[in-house]
XYZ file of C-alpha atoms in Angstrom:
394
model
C 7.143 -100.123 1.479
C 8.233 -97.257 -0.906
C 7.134 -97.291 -4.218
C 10.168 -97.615 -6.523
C 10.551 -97.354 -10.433
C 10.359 -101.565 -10.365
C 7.500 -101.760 -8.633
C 5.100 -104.570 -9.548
C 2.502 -102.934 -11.940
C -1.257 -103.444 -10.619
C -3.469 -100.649 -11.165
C -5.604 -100.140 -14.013
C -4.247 -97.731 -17.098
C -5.565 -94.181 -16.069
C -6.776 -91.871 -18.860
C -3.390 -89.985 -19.841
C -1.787 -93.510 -20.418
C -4.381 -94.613 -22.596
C -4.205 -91.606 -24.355
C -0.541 -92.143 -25.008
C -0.990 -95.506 -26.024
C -3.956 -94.452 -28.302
C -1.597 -91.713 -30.325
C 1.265 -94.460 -30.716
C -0.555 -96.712 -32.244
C -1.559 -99.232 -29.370
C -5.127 -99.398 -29.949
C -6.877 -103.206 -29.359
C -8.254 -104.417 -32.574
C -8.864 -108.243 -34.314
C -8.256 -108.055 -37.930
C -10.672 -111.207 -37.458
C -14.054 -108.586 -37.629
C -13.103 -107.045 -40.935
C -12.576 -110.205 -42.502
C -15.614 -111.293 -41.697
C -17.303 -108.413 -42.233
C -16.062 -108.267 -45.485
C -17.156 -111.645 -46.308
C -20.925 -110.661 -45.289
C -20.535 -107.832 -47.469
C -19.508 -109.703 -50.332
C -21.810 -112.151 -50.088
C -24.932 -109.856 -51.009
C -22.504 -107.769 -53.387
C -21.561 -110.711 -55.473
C -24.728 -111.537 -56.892
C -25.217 -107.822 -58.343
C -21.865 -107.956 -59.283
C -22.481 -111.255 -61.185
C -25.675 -110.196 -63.016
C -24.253 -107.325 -64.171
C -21.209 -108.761 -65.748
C -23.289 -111.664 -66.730
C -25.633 -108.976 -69.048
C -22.607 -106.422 -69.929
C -21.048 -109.887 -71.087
C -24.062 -111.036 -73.663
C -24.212 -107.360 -75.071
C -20.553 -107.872 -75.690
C -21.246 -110.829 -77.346
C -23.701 -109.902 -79.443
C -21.355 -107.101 -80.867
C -18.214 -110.002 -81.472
C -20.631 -111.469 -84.261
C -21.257 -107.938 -86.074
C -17.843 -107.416 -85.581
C -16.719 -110.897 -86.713
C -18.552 -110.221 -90.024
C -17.200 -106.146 -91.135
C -13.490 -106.892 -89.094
C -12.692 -103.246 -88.027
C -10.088 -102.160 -85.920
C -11.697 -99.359 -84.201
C -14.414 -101.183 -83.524
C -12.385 -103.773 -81.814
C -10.834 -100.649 -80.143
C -14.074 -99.596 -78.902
C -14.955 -103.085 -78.227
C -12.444 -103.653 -75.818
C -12.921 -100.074 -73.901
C -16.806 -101.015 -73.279
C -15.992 -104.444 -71.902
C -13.201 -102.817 -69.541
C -15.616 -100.516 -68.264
C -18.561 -103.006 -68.006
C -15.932 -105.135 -65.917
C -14.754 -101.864 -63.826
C -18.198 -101.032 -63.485
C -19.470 -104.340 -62.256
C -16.382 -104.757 -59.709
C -16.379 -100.904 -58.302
C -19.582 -101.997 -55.562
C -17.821 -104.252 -54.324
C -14.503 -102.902 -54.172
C -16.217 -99.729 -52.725
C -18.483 -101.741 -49.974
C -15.148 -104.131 -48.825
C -13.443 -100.521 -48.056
C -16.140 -99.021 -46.436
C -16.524 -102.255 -43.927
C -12.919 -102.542 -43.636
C -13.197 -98.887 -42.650
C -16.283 -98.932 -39.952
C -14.551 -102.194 -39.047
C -11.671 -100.005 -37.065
C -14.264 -97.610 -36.388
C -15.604 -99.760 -34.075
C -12.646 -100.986 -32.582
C -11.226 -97.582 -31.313
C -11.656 -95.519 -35.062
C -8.684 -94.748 -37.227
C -5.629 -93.261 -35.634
C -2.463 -92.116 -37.899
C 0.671 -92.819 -36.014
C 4.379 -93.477 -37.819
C 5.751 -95.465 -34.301
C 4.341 -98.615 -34.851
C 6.051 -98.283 -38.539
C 9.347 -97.149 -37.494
C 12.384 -99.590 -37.753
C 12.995 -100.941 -34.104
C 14.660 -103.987 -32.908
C 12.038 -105.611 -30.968
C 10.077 -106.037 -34.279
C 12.856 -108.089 -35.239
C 13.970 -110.072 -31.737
C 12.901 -113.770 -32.444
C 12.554 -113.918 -28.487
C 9.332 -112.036 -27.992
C 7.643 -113.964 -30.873
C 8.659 -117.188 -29.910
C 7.592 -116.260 -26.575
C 4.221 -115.512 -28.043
C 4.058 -118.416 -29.901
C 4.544 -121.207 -27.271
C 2.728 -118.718 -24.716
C -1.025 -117.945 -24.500
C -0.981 -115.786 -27.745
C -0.009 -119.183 -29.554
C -2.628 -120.732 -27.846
C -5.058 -118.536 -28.654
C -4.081 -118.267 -32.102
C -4.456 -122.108 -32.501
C -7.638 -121.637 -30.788
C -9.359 -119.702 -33.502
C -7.920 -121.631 -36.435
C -9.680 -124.816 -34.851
C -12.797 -122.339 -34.185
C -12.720 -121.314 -38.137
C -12.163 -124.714 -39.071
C -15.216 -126.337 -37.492
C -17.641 -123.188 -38.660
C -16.363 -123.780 -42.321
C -17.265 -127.270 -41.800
C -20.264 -126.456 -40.236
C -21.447 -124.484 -43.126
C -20.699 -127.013 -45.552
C -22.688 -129.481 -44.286
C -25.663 -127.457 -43.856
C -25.528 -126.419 -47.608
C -24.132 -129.737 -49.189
C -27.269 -131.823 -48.486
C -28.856 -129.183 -51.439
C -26.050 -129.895 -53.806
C -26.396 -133.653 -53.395
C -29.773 -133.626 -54.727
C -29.088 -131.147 -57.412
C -26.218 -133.501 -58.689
C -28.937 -137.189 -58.503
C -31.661 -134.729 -60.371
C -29.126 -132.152 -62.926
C -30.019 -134.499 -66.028
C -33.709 -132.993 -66.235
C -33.105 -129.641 -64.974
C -32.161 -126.533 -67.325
C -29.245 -125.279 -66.656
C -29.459 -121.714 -65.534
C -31.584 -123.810 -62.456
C -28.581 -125.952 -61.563
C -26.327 -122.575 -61.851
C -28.770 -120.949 -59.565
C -28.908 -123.512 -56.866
C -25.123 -123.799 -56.748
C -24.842 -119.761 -56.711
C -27.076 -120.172 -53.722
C -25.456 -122.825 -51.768
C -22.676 -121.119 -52.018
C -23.703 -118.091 -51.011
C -25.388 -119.653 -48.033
C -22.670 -121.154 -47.114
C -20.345 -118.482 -47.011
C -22.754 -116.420 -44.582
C -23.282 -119.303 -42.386
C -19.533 -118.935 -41.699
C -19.133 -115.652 -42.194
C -21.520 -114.996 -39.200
C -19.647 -118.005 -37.704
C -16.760 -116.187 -37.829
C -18.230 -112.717 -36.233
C -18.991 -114.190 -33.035
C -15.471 -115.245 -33.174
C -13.980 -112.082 -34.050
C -15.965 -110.664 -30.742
C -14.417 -112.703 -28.957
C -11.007 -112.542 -30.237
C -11.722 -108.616 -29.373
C -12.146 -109.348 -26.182
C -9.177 -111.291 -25.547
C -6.683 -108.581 -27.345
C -8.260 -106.039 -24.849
C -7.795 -107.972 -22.160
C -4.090 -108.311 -23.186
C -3.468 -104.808 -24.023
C -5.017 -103.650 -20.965
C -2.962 -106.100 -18.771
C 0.351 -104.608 -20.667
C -0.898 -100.832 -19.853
C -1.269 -101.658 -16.481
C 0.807 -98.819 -14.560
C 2.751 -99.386 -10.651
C 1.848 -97.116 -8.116
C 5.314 -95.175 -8.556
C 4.489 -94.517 -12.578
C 0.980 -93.143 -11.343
C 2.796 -90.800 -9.154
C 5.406 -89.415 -11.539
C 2.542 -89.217 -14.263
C 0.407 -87.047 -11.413
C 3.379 -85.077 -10.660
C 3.795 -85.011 -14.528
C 0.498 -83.124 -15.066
C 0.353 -81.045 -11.241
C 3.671 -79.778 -11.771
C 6.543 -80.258 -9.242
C 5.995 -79.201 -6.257
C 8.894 -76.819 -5.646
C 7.806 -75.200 -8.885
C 4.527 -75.063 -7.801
C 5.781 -73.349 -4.305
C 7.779 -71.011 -6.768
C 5.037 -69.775 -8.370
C 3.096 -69.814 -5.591
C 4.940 -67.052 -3.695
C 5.543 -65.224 -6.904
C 2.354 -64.600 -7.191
C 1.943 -63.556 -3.335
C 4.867 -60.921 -3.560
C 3.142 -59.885 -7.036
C -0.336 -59.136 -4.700
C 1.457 -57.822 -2.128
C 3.481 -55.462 -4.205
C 0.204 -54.335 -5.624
C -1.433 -53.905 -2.672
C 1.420 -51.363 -1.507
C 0.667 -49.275 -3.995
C -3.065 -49.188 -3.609
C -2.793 -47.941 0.067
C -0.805 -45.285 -1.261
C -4.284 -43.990 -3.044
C -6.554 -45.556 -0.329
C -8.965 -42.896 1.693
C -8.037 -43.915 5.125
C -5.598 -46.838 6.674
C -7.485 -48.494 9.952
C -5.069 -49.644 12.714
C -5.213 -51.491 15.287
C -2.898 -50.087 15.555
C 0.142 -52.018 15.735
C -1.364 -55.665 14.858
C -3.643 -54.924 11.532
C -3.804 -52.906 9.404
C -7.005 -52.577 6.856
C -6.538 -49.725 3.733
C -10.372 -48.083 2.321
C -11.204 -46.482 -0.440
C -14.299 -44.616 -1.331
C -15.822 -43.934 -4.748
C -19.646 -43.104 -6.290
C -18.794 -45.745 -8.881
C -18.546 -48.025 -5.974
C -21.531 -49.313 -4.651
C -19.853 -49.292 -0.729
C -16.256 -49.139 0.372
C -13.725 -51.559 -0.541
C -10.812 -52.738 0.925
C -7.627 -52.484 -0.672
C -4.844 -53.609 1.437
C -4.922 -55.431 4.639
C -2.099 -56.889 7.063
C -1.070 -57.920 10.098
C 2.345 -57.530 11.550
C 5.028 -56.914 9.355
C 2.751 -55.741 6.710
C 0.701 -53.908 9.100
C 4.024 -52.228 9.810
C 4.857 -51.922 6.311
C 1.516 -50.357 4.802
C 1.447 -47.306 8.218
C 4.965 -46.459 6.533
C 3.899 -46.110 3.193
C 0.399 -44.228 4.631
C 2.562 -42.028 6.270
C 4.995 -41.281 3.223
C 2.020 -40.643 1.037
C -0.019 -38.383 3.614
C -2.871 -41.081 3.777
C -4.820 -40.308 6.962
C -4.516 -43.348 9.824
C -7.214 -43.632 12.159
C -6.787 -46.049 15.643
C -10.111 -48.230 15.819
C -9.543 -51.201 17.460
C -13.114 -53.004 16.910
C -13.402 -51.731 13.692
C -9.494 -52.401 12.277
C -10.197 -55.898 13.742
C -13.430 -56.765 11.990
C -12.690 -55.569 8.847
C -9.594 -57.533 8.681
C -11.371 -60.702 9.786
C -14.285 -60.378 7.294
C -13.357 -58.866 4.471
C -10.676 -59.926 1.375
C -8.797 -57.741 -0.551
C -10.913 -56.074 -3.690
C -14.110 -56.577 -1.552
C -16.449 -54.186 -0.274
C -17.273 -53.999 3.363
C -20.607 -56.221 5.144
C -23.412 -53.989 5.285
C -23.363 -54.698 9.232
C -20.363 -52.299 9.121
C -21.544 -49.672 6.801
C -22.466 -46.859 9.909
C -19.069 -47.632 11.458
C -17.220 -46.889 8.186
C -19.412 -44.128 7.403
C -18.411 -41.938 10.286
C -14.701 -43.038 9.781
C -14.809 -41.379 5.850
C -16.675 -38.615 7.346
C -14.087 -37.609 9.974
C -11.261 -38.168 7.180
C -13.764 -35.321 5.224
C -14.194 -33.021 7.528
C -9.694 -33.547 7.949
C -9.298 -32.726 4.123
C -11.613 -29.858 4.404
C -9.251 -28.530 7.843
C -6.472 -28.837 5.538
C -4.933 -31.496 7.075
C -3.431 -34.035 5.441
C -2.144 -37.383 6.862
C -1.324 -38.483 10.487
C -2.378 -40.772 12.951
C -5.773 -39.933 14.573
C -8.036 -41.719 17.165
C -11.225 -40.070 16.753
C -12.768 -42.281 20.176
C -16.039 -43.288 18.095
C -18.879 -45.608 19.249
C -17.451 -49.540 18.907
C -19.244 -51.082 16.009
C -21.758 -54.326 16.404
C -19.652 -57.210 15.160
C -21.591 -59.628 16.501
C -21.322 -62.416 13.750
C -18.688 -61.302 11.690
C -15.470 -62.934 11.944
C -12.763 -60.565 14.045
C -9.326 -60.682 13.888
C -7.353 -61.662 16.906
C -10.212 -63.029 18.656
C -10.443 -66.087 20.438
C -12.969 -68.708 19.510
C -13.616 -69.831 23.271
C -14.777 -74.082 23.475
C -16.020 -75.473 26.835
C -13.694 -77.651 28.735
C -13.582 -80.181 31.435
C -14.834 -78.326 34.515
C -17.316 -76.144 33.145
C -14.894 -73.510 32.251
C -13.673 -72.645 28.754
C -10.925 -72.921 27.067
C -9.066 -70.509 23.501
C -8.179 -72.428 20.261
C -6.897 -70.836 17.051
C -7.462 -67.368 16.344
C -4.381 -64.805 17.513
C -3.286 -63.129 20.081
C -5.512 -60.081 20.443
C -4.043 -56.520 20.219
């Protein structure tokens, strides 16, 4: 069956669509792993946080007495600034470490992409269909999923911590009281890592399953493959348009490098191969070659220019069969060419300047070298053999 534009959509994402995706916004991520991670964070940054406050706080203190005794105004003034920066100075690590986990936290996830779509006003963000679709639909149950999932970990941690606290409470009458503070600070603390790592293995796999979903919605049919291939190929009439541009563009230049060429070989009504000659060179190169109509078309333009055409039907052939345009001729050939640029000489130095000639010489070893017009012969039933490919020779 045809693919169509409705077609059912069952191939993975391929790299251009996830790149789309990626620069609107649609990146998977669980805001579940920063929170987490945040709570980690905070429980190591809390303590530091708390003992410095804790000393800024009985410096301050100390001053309220000296103040309370010589009242000054500036002094309460100056007072107040020191205890706003004790306080801004005791909160800024942990302001600063939340941000920079929050931060690596959609790092990992994909890193941080700016895109405005996802905040533009649209009115599927609005539609109550889609979200009560996703609440009643897996999403919901996935959602209630992790509450239970965070629920049981809290409770988990609590219990593990609140057998401490019980015997802190039968035993607080004979301790000091910076040791019943500490033991608290530290079941707490405890207790909000136990579920704080709780929660991490949960935000993995709450990762996983919003990949899995935004995967499943980038899946692509086999007709949106094709257009996104065509997409990036370009269509193929344009391509066919610029395809034979190009060709008439080499072509065109080729006509007017046989109009400088040393000699035009001919086959001479079949091929046609153009040569040129020069020290800089390290051996003659071809410059034009045809067959047919452009055969035909580069002896007229070697005629109108007084470019010397010389009938060698081995030689004409081979060259055309083994050599592109721009490259110099196989050394197999170099003897065969040789005497070809010499009789052109030895015409120049006569005074004669264009024409056809057929100078009879020696047929050149081309044994190996692909010809033009020749047959490739295959055995056939019989014994006998049998001409595929190749063209018609002259």
């Amino acid at each position: 069956m045809a693919d169509s534009p409705g077609g059912e959509k069952t191939e993975k994402p391929t790299p251009q669509r996830l790149k789309k995706a990626r620069g609107e916004g649609q990146i998977p991520r669980t805001q579940e792993l920063g929170t987490w991670m945040g709570a980690v964070a905070a429980s190591f940054l809390l303590p530091m946080m708390a003992s410095s406050s804790f000393e800024a706080a009985g410096q301050l203190f100390g001053q309220i007495g000296q103040i309370a005794r010589t009242p000054d105004v500036s002094a309460i003034e100056h007072l107040l600034g020191e205890a706003l920066s004790s306080f801004l100075g005791a909160a800024l690590p942990l302001a600063a470490g939340v941000l920079v986990v929050g931060v690596m936290s959609s790092a990992v996830q994909g890193g941080v992409v700016f895109a405005s779509k996802p905040v533009k006003p649209s009115f599927s963000k609005i539609n109550p269909f889609p979200g009560l679709k996703r609440m009643f639909g897996g999403h919901g149950l996935w959602e209630v999923t992790k509450a239970l999932l965070k629920t049981i970990a809290i409770a988990v941690a609590i219990l593990l911590t609140v057998s401490d606290v019980k015997a802190l409470v039968a035993s607080s009458g004979s301790m000091p009281l910076s040791v019943v503070a500490g033991v608290f600070t530290d079941s707490a603390l405890m207790m909000i890592r136990v579920a704080a790592l709780t929660g991490l293995v949960l935000a993995v796999a709450d990762y996983a399953v919003v990949r899995f979903q935004q995967m499943k919605k980038l899946k692509m049919s086999h007709y949106e493959i094709k257009q996104e291939h065509k997409q990036q190929e370009g269509d193929p009439h344009v391509k066919g348009h610029r395809r034979a541009v190009a060709l008439a563009q080499a072509r065109n230049r080729m006509m007017t490098d046989v109009t400088t060429a040393d000699v035009l070989l001919t086959n001479p009504t079949h091929v046609a191969v153009a040569l040129k000659y020069s020290p800089a060179f390290g051996a003659p190169k071809v410059v034009a070659k045809g067959s047919g109509e452009v055969a035909r078309r580069l002896r007229e333009l070697a005629a109108e220019h007084g470019v010397p055409q010389v009938r060698d039907i081995p030689l004409a052939r081979a060259l055309h069969g083994s050599c592109d345009i721009g490259q110099e001729i196989p050394p197999q050939l170099f003897t065969a060419v040789a005497r070809v640029l010499a009789f052109v000489m030895q015409l120049g130095l006569k005074g004669v300047k264009g024409g056809v000639h057929q100078p009879g010489f020696t047929p050149p070893d081309t044994e190996g070298l692909p010809v033009a017009g020749r047959r490739r012969a295959t055995p056939v039933a019989g014994g006998g053999t049998g001409a595929v490919g190749g063209v018609a020779a002259a």
